Tab-separated table of C-alpha atoms in Angstrom:
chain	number	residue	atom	x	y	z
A	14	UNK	CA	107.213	120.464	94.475
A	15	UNK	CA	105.599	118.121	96.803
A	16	UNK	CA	104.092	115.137	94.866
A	17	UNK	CA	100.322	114.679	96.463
A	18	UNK	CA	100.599	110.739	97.103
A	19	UNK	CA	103.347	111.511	99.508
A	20	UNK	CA	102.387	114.157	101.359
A	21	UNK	CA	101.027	112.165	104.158
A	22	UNK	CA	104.101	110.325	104.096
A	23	UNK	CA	106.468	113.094	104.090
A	24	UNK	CA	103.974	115.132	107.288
A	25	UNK	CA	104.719	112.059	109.140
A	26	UNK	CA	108.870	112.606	108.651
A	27	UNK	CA	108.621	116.194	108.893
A	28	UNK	CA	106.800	116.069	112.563
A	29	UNK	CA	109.693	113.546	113.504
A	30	UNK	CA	112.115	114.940	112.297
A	31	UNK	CA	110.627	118.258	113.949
A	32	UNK	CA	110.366	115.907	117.476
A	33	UNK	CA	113.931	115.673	117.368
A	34	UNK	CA	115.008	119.060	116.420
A	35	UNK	CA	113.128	120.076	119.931
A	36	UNK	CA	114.359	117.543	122.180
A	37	UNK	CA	118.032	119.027	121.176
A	38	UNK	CA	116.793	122.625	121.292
A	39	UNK	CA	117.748	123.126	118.007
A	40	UNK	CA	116.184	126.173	115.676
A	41	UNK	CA	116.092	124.132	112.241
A	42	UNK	CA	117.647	122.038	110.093
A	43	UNK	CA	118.786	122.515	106.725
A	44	UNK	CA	119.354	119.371	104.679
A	45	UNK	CA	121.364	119.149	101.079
A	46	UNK	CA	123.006	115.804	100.141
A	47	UNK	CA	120.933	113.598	97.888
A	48	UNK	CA	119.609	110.872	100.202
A	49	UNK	CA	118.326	112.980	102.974
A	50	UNK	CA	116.729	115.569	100.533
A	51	UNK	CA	114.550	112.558	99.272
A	52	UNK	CA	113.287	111.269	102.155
A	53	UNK	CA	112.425	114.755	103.355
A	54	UNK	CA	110.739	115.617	99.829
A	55	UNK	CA	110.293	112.855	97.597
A	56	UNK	CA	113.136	113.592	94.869
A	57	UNK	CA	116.734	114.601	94.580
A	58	UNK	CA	116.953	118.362	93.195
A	59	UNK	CA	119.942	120.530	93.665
A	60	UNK	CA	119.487	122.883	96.407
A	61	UNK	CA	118.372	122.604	99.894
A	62	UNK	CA	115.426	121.971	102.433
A	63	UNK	CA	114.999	123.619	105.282
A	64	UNK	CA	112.805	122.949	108.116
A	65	UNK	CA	112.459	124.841	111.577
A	66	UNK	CA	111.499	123.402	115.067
A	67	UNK	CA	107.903	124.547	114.610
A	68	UNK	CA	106.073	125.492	111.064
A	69	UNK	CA	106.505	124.234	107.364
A	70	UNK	CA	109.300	123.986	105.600
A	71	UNK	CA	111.274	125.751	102.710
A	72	UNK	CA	112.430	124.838	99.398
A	73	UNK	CA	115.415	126.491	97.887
A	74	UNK	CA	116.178	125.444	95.154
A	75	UNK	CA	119.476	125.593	92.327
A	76	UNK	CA	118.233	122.739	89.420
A	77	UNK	CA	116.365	121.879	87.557
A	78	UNK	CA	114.127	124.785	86.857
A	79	UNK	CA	110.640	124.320	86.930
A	80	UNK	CA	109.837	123.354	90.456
A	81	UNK	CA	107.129	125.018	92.101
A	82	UNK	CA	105.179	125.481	94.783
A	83	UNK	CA	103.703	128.127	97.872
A	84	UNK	CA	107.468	127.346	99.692
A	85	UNK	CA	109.533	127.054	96.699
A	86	UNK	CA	111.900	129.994	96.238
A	87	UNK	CA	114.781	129.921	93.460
A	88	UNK	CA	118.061	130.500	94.594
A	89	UNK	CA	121.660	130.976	92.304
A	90	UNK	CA	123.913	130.445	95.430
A	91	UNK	CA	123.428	129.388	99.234
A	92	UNK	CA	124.211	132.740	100.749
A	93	UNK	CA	120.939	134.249	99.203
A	94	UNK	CA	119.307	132.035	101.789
A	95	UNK	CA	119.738	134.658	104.854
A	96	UNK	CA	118.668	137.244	102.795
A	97	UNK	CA	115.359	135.270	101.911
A	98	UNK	CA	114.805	134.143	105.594
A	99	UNK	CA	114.663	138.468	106.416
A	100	UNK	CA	112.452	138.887	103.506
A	101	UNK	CA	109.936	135.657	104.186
A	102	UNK	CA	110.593	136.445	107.921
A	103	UNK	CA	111.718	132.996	108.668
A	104	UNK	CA	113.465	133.266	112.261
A	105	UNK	CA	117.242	132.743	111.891
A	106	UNK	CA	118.308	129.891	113.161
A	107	UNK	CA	120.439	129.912	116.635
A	108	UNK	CA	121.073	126.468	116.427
A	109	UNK	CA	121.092	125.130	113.114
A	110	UNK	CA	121.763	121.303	112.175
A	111	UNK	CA	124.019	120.726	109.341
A	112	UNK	CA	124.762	117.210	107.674
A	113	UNK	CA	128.273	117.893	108.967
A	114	UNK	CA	129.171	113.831	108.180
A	115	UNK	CA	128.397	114.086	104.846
A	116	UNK	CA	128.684	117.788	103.346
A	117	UNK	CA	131.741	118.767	101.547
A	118	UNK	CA	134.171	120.789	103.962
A	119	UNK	CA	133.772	123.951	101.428
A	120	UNK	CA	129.766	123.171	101.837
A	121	UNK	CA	129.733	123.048	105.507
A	122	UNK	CA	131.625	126.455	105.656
A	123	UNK	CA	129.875	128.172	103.170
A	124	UNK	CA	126.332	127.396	105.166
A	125	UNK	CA	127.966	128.335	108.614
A	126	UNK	CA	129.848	131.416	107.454
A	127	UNK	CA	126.566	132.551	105.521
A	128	UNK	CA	123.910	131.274	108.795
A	129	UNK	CA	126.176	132.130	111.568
A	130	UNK	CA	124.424	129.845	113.753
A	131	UNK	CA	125.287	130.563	117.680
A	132	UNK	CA	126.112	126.437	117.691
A	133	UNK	CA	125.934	124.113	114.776
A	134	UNK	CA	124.749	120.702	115.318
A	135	UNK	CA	125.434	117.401	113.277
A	136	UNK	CA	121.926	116.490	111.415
A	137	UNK	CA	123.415	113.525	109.620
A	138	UNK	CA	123.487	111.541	113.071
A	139	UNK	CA	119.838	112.417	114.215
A	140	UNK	CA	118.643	111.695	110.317
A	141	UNK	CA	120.202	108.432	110.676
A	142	UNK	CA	118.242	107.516	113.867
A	143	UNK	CA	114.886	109.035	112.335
A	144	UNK	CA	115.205	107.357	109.299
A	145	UNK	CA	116.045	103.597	111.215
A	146	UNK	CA	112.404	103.879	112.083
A	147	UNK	CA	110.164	103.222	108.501
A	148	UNK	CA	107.203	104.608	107.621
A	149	UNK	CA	103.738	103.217	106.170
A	150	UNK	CA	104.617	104.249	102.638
A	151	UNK	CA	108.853	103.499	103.108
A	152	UNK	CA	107.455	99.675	103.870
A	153	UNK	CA	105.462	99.206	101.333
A	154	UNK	CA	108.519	100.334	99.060
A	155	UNK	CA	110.629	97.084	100.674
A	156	UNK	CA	107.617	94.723	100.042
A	157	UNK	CA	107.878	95.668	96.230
A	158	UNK	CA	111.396	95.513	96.126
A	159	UNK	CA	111.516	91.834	98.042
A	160	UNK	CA	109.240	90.539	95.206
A	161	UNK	CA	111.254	91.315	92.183
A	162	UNK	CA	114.630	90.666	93.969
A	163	UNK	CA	113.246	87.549	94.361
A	164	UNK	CA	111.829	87.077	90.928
A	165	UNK	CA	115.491	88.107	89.864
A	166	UNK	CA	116.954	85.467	92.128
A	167	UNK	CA	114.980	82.644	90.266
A	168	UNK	CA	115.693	83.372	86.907
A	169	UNK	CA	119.813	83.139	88.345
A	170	UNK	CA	119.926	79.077	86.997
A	171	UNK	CA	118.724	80.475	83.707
A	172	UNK	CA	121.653	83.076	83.588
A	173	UNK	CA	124.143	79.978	84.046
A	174	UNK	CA	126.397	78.133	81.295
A	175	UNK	CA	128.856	75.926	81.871
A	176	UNK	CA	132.372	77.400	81.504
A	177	UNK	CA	131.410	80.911	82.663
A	178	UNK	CA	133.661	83.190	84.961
A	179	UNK	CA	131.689	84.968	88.208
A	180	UNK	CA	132.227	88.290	85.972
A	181	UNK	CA	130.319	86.654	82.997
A	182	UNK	CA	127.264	85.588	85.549
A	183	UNK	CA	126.994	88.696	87.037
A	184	UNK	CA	126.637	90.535	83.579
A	185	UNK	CA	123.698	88.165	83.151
A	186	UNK	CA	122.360	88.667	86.310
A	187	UNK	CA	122.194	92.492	86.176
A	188	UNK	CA	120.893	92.279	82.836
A	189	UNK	CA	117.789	90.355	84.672
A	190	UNK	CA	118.254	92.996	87.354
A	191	UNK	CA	117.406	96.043	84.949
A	192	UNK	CA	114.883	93.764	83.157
A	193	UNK	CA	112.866	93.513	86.154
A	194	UNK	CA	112.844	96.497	86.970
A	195	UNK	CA	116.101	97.340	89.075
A	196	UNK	CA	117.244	101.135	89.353
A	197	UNK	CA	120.793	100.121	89.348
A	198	UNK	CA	121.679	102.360	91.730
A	199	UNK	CA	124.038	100.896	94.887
A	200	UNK	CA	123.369	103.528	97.365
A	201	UNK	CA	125.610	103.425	100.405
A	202	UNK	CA	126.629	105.652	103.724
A	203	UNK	CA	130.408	106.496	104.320
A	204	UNK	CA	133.422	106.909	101.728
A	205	UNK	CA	135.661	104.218	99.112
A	206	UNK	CA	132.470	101.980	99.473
A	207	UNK	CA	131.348	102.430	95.564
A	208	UNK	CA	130.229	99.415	94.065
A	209	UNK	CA	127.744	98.676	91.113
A	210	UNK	CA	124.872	96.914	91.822
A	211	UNK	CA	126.090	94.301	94.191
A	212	UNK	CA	128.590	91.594	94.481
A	213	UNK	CA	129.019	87.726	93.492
A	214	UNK	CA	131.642	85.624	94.953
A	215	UNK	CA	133.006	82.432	93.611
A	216	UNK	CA	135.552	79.893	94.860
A	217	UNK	CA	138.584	80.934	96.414
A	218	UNK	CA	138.060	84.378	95.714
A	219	UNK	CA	135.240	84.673	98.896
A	220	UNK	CA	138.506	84.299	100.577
A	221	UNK	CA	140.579	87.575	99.309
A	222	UNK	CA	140.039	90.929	102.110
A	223	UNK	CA	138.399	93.968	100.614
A	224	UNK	CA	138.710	97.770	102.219
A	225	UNK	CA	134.970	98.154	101.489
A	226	UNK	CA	133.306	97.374	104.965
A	227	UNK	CA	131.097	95.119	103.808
A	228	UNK	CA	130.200	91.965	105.251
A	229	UNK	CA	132.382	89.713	102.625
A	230	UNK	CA	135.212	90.879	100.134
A	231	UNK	CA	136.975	89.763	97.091
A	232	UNK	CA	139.039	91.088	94.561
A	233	UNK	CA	137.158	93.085	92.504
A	234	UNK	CA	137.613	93.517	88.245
A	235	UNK	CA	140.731	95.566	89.246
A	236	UNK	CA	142.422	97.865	91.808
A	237	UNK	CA	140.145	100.806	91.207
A	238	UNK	CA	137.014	99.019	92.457
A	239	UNK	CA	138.950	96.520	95.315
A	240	UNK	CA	135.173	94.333	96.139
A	241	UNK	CA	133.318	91.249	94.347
A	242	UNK	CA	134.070	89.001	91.176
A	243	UNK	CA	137.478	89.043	89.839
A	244	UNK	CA	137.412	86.457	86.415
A	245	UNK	CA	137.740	83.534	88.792
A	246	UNK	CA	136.308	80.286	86.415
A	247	UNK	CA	133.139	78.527	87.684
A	248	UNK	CA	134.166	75.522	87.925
A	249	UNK	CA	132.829	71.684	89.382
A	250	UNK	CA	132.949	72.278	93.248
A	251	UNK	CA	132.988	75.831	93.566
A	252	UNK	CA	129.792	77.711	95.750
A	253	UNK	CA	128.783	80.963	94.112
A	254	UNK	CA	127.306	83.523	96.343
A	255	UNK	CA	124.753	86.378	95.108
A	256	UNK	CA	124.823	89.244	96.595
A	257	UNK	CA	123.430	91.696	94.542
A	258	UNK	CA	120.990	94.539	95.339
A	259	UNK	CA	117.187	94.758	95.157
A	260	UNK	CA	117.300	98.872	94.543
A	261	UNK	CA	113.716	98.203	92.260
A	262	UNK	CA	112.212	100.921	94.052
A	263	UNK	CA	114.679	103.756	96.518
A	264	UNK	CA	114.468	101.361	99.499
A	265	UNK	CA	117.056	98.391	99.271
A	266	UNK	CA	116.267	95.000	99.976
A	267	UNK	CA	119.262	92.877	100.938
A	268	UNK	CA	118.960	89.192	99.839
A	269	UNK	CA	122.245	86.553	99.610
A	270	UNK	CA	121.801	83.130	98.063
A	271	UNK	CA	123.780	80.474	97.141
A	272	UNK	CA	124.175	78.006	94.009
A	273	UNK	CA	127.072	75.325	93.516
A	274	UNK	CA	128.628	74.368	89.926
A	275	UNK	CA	127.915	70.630	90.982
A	276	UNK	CA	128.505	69.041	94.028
A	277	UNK	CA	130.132	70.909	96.996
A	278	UNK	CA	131.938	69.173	99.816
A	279	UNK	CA	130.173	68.381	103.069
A	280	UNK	CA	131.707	70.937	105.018
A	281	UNK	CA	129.933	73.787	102.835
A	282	UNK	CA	126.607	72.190	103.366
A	283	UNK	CA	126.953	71.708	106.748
A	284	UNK	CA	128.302	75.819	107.363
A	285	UNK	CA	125.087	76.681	105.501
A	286	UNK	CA	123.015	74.802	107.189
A	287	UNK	CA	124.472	76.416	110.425
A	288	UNK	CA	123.636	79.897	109.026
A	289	UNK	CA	120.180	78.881	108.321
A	290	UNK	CA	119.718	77.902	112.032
A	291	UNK	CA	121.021	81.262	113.099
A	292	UNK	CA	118.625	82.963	111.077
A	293	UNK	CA	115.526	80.955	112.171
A	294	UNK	CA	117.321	81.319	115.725
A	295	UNK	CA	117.237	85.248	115.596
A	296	UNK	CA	113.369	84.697	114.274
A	297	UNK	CA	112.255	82.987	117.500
A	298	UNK	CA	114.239	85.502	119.620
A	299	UNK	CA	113.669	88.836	117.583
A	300	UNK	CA	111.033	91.353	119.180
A	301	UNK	CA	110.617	95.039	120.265
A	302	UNK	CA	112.978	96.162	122.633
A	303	UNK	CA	115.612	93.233	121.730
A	304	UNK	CA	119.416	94.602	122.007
A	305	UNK	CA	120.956	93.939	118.729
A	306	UNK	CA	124.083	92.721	120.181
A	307	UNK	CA	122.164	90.016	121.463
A	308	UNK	CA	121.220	88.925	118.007
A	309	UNK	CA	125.322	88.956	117.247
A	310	UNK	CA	125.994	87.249	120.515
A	311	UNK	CA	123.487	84.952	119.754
A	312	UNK	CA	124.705	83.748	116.313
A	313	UNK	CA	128.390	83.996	117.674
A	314	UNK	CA	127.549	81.220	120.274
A	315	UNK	CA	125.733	78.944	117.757
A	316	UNK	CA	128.823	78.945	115.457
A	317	UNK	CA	131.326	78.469	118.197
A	318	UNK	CA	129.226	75.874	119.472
A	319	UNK	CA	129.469	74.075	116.198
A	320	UNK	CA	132.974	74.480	115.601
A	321	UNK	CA	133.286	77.008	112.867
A	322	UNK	CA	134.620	80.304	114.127
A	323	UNK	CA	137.453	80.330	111.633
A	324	UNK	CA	134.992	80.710	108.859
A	325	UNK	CA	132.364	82.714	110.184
A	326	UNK	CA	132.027	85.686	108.474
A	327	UNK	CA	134.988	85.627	106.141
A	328	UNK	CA	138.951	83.589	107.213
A	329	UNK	CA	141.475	86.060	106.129
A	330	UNK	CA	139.344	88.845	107.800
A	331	UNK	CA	136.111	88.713	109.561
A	332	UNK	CA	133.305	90.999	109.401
A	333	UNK	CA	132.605	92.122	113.121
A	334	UNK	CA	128.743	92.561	112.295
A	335	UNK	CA	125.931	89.862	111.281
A	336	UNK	CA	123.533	92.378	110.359
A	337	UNK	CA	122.774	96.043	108.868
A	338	UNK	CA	119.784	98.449	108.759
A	339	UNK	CA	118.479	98.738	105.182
A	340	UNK	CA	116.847	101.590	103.695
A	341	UNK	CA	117.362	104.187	101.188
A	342	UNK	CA	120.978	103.355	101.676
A	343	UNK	CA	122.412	99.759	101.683
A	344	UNK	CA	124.155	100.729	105.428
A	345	UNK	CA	121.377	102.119	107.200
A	346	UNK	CA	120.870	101.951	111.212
A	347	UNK	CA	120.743	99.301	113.296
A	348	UNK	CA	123.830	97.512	113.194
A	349	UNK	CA	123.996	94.531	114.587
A	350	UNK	CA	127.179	94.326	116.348
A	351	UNK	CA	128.288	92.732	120.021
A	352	UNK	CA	128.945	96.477	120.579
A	353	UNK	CA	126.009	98.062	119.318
A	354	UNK	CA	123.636	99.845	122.296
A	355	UNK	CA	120.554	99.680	119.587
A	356	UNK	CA	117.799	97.823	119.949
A	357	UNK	CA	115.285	96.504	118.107
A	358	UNK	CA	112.059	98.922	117.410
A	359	UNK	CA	108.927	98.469	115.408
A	360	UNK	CA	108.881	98.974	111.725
A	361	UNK	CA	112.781	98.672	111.898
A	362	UNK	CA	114.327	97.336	108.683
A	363	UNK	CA	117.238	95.284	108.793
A	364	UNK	CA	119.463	92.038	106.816
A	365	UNK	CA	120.703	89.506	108.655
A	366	UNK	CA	123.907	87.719	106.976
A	367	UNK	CA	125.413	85.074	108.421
A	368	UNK	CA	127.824	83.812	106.393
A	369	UNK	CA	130.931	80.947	106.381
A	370	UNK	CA	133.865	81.114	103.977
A	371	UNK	CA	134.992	77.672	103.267
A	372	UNK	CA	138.670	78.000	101.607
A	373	UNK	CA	138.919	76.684	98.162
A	374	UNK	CA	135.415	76.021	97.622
A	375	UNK	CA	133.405	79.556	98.139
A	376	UNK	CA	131.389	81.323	100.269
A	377	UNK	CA	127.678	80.040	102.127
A	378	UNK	CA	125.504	81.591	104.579
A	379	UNK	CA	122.046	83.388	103.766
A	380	UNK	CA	120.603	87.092	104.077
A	381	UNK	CA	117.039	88.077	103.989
A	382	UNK	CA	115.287	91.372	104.809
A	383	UNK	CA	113.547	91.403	108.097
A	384	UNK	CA	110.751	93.798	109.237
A	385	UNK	CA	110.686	94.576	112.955
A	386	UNK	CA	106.531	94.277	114.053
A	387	UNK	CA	104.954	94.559	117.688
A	388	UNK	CA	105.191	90.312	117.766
A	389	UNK	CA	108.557	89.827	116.091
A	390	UNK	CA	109.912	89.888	112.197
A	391	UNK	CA	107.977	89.946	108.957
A	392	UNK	CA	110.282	88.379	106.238
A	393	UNK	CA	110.537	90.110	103.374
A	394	UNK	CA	112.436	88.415	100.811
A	395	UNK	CA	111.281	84.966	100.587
A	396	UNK	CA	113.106	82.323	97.985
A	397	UNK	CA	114.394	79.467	98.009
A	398	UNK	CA	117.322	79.701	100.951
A	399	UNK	CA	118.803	76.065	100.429
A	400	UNK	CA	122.226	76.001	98.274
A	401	UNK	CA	120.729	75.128	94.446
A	402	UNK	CA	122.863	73.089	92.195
A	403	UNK	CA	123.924	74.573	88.579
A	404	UNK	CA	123.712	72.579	85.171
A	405	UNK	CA	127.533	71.084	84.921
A	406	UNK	CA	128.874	69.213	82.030
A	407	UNK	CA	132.382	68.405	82.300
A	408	UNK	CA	133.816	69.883	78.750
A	409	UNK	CA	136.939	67.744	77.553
A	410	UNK	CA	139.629	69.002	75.724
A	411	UNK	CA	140.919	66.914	73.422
């Protein structure tokens, strides 16, 4: 069940995890939805893991068969699991933690009706604040991820022709994306955010809201999937920005760049510019025990300062955020908000985005990876962060 290269990895989660089920006084916790059954075991399975306060856990598995193991027992419906707790005399749980934020309602009461737990507590919440914290093996996944996101990232000029639409790039893109190596899976916390491998945004469409709460919008291919290219036409003067994910191993990497179709006006370069002194800004200040609403406070100032609060972060609506957790998920903990009451911790994982939309020629900012150490942030995605020009030939039409 348990693959033996990550066994040290997944002790280390299960005593933290453990930690926090005793500071609640809580009996166990019994996980079931995709993400959190990996990072408690290593792979996605249909079924569910329990582990108590104190001890090892349990395996109970639905699909696929196969699966074995000391603490693997086979189950054909979640009530069996009481019955299997009397027979393996596992204590019943008095409080039990359920992923009550992300379970199915029929889920939820099916495990509660069949546990009967005194009091049921929320385990998505205390997951989310375990997992903010990355482990040995978890950071070693980013560092492989940052160096083929970046690979991808280089090859983007290659990818360009001249009279392309942002939908026909990003088919080329992702095409590099699976070459090297990407999973092209989008993984994200929270409901209606469902998008496919990341977004590109070109020209005035950088401008158009999205319901996704991302950091940028756009229209989207059409009303079913409301986020990211739409058919707008690259043409002379318009900024492209990449967004798109580096999912080459479970854990994320977040990288935005930006590339022109020619020359773009001064404005742009100065905006992005501006973002790039935020970012080495939030380098300099960026340590242990540093409130992440600083960090938003901190870029705020700089862009009031230089005049450019009616782009920052979007015009039509502005992100409220200038930085995200990463992780197995693309939304992970910290968020770096000017009400957030996180702060920075070592081997933290975060983007930082700041971003201008200038209207009618695009979007420009940057986002790299950042690893929270004891003396201050490991980048992890390095490339190129200046805005690169595309190949343009004006095409005449006779």
């Amino acid at each position: 069940m348990i693959q033996k290269e990550l066994k040290e990895d997944l002790q280390l989660k299960w005593s933290r995890l453990q930690e926090a089920l005793l500071k609640i006084n809580a009996d166990g916790c019994l996980l079931h939805m995709d993400v959190n059954l990996f990072y408690a075991t290593g792979r996605v399975f249909n079924g569910y893991f329990y582990l108590p306060a104190e001890g090892a856990p349990w395996f109970f598995v639905l699909r696929p068969n196969g699966l074995t193991g000391e603490r693997v027992r086979y189950i054909r419906k979640p009530e069996q699991m009481p019955e299997l707790f009397a027979e393996l005399q596992i204590p019943m749980p008095q409080k039990l933690l359920l992923e009550a934020d992300e379970l199915t309602y029929n889920t939820y009461i099916r495990l509660q009706t069949a546990f009967q737990p005194r009091e049921t507590g929320n385990a998505t919440q205390v997951l989310r604040q375990i997992r903010s914290i990355k482990t040995p093996w978890e950071i070693e996944q980013f560092r492989f991820s940052a160096r083929q996101h970046a690979l991808t990232y280089a090859e983007i000029p290659a990818c360009f022709r001249p009279g392309m639409t942002d939908l026909e790039l990003q088919y080329e893109i992702e095409a590099r994306m699976r070459r090297n190596g990407s999973m092209g899976l989008f993984r994200t916390f929270g409901s209606n955010m469902d998008i496919f491998m990341g977004s590109l945004l070109a020209g005035e469409n950088a401008e158009t809201p999205s319901p996704f709460d991302f950091a940028l919008g756009g229209g989207g291919p059409n009303a079913s999937l409301p986020i990211g290219a739409n058919g707008t036409p690259l043409k002379e003067g318009t900024a492209i920005m990449v967004d798109m994910a580096g999912n080459y191993t479970p854990y994320i990497t977040d990288m935005t760049r930006v590339f022109s179709v020619g020359k773009l006006p001064g404005e742009a370069y100065r905006a992005h510019q501006v973002a790039l002194n935020i970012q080495q800004e939030i380098e300099e200040i960026s340590r242990p025990g540093t409130p992440c609403a600083e960090l938003y406070n901190r870029s705020l100032a700089i862009v009031e300062r230089e005049g450019l609060s009616q782009f920052f972060m979007g015009t039509r609506q502005q992100a409220k955020f200038v930085g995200h957790g990463i992780g197995i998920q693309i939304n992970e903990l910290p968020v770096l908000t000017p009400r957030s009451k996180e702060v920075l911790a070592p081997n933290m994982v975060f983007a930082l985005e700041p971003k201008f939309v200038i209207p009618g020629v695009g979007a420009v900012g940057i986002e790299n990876s950042f690893r929270v150490t004891e003396a201050g942030l490991e980048k992890l995605t390095v490339c190129e962060e200046a805005i690169v020009q595309l190949p343009f030939e004006q095409i005449n039409i006779l």
